[in-house]
Coordinates of C-alpha atoms in Angstrom, one line a residue:
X1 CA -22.7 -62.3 33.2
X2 CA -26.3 -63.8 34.2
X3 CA -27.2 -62.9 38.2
X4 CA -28.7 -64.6 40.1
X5 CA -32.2 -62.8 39.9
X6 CA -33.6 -64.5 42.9
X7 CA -31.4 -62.9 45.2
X8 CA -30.6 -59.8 43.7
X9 CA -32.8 -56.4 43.8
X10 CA -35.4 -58.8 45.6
X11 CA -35.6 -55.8 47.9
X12 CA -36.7 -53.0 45.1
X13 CA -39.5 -55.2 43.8
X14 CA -41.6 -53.1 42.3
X15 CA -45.4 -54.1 41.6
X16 CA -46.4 -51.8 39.4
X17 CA -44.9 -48.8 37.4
X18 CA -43.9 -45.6 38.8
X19 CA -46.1 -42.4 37.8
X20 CA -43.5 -41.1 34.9
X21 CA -44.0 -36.9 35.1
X22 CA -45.9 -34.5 37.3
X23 CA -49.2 -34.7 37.7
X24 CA -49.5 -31.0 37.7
X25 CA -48.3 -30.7 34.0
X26 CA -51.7 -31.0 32.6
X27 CA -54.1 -28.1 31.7
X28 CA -55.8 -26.4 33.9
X29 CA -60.0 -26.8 33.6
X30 CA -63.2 -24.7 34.2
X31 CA -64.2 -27.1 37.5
X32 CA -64.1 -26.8 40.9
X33 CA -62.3 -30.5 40.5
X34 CA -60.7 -32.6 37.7
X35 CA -58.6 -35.7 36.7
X36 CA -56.6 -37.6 33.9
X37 CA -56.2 -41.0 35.0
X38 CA -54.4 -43.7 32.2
X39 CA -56.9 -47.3 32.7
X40 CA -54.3 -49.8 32.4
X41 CA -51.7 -48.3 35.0
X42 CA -53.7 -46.5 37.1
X43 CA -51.6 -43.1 36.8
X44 CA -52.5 -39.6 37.2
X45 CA -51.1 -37.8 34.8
X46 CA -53.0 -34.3 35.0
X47 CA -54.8 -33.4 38.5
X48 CA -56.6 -29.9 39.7
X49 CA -58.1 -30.2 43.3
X50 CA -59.0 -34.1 42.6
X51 CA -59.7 -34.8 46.3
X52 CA -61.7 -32.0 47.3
X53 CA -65.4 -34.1 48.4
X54 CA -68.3 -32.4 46.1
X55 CA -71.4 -34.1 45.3
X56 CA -71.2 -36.2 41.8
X57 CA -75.1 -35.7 40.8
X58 CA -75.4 -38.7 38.2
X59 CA -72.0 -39.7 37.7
X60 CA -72.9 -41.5 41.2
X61 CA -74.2 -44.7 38.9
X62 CA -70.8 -45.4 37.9
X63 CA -70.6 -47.0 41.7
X64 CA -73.9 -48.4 40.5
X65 CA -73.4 -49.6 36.9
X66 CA -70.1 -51.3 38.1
X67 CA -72.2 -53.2 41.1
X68 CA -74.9 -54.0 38.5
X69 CA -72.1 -55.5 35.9
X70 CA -70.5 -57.6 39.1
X71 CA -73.8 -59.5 39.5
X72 CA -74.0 -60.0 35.7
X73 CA -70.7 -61.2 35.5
X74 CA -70.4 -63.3 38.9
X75 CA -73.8 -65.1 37.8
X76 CA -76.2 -63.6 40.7
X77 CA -78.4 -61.7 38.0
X78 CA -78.5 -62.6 34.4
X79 CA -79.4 -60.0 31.5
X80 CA -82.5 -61.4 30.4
X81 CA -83.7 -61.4 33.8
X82 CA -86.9 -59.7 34.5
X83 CA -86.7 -56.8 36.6
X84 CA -90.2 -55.4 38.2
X85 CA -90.4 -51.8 38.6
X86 CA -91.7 -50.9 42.5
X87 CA -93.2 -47.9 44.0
X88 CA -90.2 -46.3 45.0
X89 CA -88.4 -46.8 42.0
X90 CA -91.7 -45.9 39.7
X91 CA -91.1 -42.5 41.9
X92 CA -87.8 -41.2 41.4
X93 CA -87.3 -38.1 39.9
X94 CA -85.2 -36.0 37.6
X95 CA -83.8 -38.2 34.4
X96 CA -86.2 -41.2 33.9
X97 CA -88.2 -43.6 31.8
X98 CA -91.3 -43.5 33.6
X99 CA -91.3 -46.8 34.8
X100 CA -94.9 -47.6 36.4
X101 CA -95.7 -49.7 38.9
X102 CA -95.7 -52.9 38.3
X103 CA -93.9 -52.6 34.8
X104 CA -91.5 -55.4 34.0
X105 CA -88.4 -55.2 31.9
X106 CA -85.0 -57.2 31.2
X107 CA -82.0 -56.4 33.2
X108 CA -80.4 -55.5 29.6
X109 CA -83.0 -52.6 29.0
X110 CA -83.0 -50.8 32.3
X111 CA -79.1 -51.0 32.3
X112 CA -79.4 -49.8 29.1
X113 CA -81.4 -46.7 30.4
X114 CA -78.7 -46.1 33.0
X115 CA -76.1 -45.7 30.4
X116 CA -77.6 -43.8 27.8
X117 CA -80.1 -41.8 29.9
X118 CA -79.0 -41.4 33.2
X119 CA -82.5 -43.0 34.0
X120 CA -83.0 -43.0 38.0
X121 CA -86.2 -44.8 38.1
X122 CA -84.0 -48.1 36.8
X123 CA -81.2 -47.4 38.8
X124 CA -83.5 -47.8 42.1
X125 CA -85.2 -51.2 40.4
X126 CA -81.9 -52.7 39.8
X127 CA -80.6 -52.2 42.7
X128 CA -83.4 -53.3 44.0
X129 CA -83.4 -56.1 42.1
X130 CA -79.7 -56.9 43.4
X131 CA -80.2 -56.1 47.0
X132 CA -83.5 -56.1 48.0
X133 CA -83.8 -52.5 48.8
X134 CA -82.0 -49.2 47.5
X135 CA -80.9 -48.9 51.0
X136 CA -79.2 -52.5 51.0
X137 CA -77.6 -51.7 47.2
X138 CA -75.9 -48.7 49.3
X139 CA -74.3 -50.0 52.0
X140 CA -73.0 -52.5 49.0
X141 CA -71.9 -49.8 47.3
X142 CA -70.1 -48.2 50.3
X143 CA -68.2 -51.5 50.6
X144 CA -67.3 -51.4 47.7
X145 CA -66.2 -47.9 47.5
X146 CA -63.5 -49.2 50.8
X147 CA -62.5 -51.8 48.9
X148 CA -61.5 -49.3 45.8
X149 CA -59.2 -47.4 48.0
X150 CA -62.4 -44.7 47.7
X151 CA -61.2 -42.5 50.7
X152 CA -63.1 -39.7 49.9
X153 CA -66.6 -41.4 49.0
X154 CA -69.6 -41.5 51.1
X155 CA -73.3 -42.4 49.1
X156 CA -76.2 -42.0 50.4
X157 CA -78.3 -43.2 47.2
X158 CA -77.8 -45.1 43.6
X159 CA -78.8 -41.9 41.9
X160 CA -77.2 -39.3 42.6
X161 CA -80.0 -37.2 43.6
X162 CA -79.9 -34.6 45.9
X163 CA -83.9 -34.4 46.9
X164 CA -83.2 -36.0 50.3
X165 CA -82.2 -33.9 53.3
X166 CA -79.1 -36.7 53.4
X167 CA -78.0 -35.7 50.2
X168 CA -75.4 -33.8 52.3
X169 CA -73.6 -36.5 52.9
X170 CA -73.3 -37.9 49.5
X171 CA -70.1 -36.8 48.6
X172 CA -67.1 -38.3 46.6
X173 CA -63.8 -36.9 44.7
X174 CA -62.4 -36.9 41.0
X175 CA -59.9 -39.6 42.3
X176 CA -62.7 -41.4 43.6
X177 CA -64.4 -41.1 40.2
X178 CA -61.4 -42.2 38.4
X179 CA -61.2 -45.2 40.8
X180 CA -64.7 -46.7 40.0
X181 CA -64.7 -45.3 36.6
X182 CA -61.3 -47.3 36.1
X183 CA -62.5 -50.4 37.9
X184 CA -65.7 -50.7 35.7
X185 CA -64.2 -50.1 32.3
X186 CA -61.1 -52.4 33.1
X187 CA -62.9 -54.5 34.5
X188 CA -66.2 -55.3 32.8
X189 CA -65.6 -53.8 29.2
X190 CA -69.2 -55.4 28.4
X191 CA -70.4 -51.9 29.4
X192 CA -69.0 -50.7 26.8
X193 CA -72.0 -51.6 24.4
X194 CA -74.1 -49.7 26.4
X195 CA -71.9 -46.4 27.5
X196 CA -70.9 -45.9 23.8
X197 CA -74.3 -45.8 22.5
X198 CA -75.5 -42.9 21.0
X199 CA -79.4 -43.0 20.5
X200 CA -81.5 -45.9 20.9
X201 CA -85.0 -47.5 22.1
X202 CA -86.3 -49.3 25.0
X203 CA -90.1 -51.0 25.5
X204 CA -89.9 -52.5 21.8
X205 CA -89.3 -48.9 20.7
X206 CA -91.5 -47.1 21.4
X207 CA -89.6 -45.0 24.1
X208 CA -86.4 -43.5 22.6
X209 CA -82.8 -42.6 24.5
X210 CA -80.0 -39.8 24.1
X211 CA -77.2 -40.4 25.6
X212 CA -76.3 -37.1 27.8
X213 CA -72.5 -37.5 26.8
X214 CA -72.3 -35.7 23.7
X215 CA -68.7 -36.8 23.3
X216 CA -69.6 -39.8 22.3
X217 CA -70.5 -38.7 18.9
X218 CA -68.2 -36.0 19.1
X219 CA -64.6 -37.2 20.1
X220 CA -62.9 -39.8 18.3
X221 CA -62.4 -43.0 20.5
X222 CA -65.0 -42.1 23.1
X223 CA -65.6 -45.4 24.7
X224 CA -68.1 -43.6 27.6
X225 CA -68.8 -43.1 30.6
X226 CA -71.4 -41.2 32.8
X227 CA -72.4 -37.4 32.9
X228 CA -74.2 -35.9 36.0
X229 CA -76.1 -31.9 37.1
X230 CA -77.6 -30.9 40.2
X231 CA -78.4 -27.6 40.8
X232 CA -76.0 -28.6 43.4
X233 CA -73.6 -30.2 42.4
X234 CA -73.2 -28.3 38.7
X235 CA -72.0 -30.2 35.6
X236 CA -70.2 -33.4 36.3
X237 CA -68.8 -36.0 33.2
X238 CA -66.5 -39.1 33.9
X239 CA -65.2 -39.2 30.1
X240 CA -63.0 -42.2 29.0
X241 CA -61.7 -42.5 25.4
X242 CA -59.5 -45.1 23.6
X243 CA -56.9 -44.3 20.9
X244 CA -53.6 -46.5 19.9
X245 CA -53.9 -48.9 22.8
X246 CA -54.5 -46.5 25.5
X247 CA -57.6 -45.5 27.4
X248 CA -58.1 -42.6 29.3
X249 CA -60.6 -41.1 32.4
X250 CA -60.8 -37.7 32.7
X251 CA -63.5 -36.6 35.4
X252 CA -64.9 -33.4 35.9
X253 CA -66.9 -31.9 38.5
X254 CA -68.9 -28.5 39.6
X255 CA -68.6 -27.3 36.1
X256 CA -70.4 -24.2 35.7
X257 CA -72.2 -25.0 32.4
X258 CA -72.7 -28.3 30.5
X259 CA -70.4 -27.2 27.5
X260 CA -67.5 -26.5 30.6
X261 CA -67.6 -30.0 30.9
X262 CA -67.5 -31.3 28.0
X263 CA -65.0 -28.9 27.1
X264 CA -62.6 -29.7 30.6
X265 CA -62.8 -33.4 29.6
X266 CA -62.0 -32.9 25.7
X267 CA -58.7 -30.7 26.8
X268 CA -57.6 -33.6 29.4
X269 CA -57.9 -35.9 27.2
X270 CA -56.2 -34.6 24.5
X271 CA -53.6 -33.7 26.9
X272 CA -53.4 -37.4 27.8
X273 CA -53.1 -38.7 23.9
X274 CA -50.8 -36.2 22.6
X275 CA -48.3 -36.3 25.2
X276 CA -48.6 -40.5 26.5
X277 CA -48.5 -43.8 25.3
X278 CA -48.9 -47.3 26.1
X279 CA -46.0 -49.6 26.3
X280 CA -45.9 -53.4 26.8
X281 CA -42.3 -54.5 27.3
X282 CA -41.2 -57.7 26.7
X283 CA -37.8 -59.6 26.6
X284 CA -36.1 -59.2 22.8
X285 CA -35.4 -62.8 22.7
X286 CA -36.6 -66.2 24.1
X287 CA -34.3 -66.7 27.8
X288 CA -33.4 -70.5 29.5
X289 CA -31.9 -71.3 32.7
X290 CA -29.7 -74.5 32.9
X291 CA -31.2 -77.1 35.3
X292 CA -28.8 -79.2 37.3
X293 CA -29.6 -82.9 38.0
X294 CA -33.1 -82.3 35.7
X295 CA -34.4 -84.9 34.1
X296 CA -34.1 -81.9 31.2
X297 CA -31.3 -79.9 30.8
X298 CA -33.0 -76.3 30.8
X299 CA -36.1 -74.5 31.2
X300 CA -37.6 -71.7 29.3
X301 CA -38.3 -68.4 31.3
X302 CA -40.8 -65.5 30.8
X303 CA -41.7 -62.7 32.6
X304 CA -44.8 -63.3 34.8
X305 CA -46.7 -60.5 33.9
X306 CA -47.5 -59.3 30.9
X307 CA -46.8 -55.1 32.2
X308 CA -48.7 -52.4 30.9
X309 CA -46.7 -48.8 31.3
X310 CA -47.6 -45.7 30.2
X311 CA -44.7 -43.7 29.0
X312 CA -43.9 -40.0 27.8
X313 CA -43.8 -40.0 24.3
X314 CA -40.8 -38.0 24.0
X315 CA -39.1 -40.9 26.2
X316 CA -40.3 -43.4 24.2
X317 CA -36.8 -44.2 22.8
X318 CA -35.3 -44.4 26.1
X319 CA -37.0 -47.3 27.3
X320 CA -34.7 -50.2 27.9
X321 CA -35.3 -53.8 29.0
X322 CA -32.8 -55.6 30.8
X323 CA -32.8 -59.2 31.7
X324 CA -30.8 -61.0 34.7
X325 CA -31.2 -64.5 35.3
X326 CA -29.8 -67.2 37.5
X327 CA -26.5 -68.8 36.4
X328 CA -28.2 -72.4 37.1
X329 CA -31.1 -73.8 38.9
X330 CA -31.0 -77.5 40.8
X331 CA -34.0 -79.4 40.1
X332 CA -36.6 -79.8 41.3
X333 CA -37.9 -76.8 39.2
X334 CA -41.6 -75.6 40.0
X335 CA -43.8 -74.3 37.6
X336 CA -43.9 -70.3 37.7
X337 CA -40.4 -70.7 40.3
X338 CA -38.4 -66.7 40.0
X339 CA -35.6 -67.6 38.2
X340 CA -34.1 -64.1 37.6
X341 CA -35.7 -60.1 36.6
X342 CA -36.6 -58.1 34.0
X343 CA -36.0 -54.7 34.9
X344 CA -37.6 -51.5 31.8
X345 CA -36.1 -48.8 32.9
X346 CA -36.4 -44.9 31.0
X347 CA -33.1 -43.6 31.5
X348 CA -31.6 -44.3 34.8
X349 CA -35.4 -44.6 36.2
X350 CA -36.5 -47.7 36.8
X351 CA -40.0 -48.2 35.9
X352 CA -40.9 -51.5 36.8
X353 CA -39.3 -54.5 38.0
X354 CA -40.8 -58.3 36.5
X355 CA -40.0 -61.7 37.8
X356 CA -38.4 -64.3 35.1
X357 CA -40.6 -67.6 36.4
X358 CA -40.3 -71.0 34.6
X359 CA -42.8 -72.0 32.1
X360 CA -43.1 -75.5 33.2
X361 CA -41.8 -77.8 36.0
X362 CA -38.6 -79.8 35.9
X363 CA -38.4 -83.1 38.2
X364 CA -35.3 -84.2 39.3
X365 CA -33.3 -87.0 38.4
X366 CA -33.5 -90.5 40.1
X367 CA -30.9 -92.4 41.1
X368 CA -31.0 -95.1 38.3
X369 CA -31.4 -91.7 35.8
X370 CA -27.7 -90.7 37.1
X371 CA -26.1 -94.0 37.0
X372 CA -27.4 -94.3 33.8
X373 CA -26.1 -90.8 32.2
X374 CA -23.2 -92.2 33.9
X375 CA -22.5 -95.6 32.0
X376 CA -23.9 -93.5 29.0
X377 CA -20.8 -91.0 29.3
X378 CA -18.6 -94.4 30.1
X379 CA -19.7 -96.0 27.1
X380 CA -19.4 -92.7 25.0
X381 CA -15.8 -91.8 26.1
X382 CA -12.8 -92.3 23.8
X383 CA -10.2 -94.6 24.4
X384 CA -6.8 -93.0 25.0

């Protein structure tokens, strides 16, 4: 017998799925810090020491990529844009393309050298470009970093260089990592043409890049993201990869050599794949409420979210969907009004908890509609 879902298990609404096995089931790594993080859900499903603050080296321009995409995408900087390299970004150090000063080139090309090669030199004329100053770009990036739920994260540049007696203070997490790492590849999958290139050219080719993450020529489905090394800091890589629907983040940090890190990322990942999966539930058939004094009869319900949860395979044949709506609904009937739940459970855990809305509105009936559904049912009756 239908429920009625609007007043039923309104007190266990759940907004977003429950983390399904023990984070500290995954492999253990050669870091000082590591992460598997699934993209669409947001769970950890493998963690070793992910909230211990170390410095990220280069992996610090996923903070700055993911700023740099927001203005692309909001309208504030466009890609063929000219960007004009300055003295202090013409100065950086470590991985570069040897801007000069003065030198012009199009948003697309210098984010491009971000990507591939980790350049620092358009990392600082970007953000520049953005902000007005590196030093501006930071605090954005700090903000930003608070708004992420970044609770470990404190930058103190765009680069990730440590040259700077206050690169101390930079300092962030493998959560954190996963956080802005998640944010920019869920968020802004354009990236994604950059991040999973492996060689290319800038300045009309004549200056070629390498991407420094060798996985993506060498695992299958490697959609990015960002390496890093300090002396410091060691080898760092925030690795995603795709395969069957699913994308994963695994993040590594203080490795002691780069093949450690590579290596750490390939084993959580595989970790991820072999033993998780994507599921998208939705109702088995198409569901209707009755509508009382509506100038239609019924209205068609669907769940209001289109949930992503990331299962255990071997529970995979466990998930069940179960659907409670109310008996009837008096019109008026609002477009998107909870009319009942949707409740996928594994087992006798409940994973997540949907509302049934209504797909469109339903007005109610005037006066001269009922009296004439009235003479209609007069006129319609048999004679006895």
């Amino acid at each position: 017998m239908r429920k009625m879902g609007c007043i039923i298990l309104i007190f266990c609404f759940i907004l977003a799925a429950v983390p399904v096995s023990a984070a500290s089931a995954g492999p253990t790594v050669a870091a000082k810090s590591a992460i598997l993080m699934d993209i669409a859900t947001g769970t950890v499903l493998s963690e070793q020491n992910s909230h211990e603050k170390l410095a990220p080296a280069s992996v610090t321009k996923v903070m700055t990529m993911l700023l740099i995409m927001e203005a692309i995408d909001t309208g504030k900087i466009r890609w063929n844009d000219t960007v004009t390299a300055s003295e202090t970004a013409a100065a950086k150090g470590g991985s570069q393309i040897y801007l000069k000063v003065g030198e012009t080139m199009t948003v697309t090309d210098m984010l491009k050298s971000i990507a591939v090669s980790s350049a620092n030199d358009c990392a600082c004329a970007l953000a520049e470009h953005i902000a007005g100053s590196e030093e501006a770009f930071v605090q954005m990036m700090n903000e930003k970093a608070q708004a992420l739920g970044m609770l470990d994260t404190h930058f103190v540049n765009c680069t990730g260089l440590d040259d700077d007696p206050n690169a101390k203070d930079h300092l962030t997490s493998a959560y954190d990592i996963a956080l802005m790492s998640r944010e920019l590849m869920g968020k802004h999958p354009d990236i994604k043409q950059f991040t999973t290139i492996w060689m290319d050219t800038v300045r009309n080719g004549t200056f070629g890049l390498s991407n420094t993450n060798k996985l993506v020529r060498f695992y299958k489905g490697a959609t990015g993201l960002k390496t890093g090394f300090t002396s410091a800091a060691g080898y760092c890589l925030s690795a995603t990869a795709q395969r069957d629907g699913m994308e994963l983040i695994a993040v590594v940090l203080g490795a002691e050599t780069s093949q450690d890190r590579f290596q750490a990322c390939k084993q959580l990942l595989d970790y991820g794949f072999a033993n998780y999966a994507i599921v998208r539930p939705r109702p088995e058939s198409a569901y209707s409420v009755p509508v009382k004094l509506g100038k239609t009869g019924q209205v068609a319900v669907t769940p209001a979210t289109d949930p992503a949860l990331i299962v255990d395979k071997v529970q995979l044949s466990q998930v069940d969907i179960q659907v409670q709506l109310a008996d009837t609904v008096t019109a008026p009937v609002s477009k998107g009004q909870r009319l009942g739940t949707m409740t996928v459970r594994v087992g006798e855990q409940i994973l997540q908890q949907i509302p049934m809305i209504a797909t469109e509105s339903v007005q109610k009936k005037s006066f001269w509609d009922v009296f004439v559904d009235v003479l209609r049912q007069i006129a319609m009756a048999k004679p006895k």
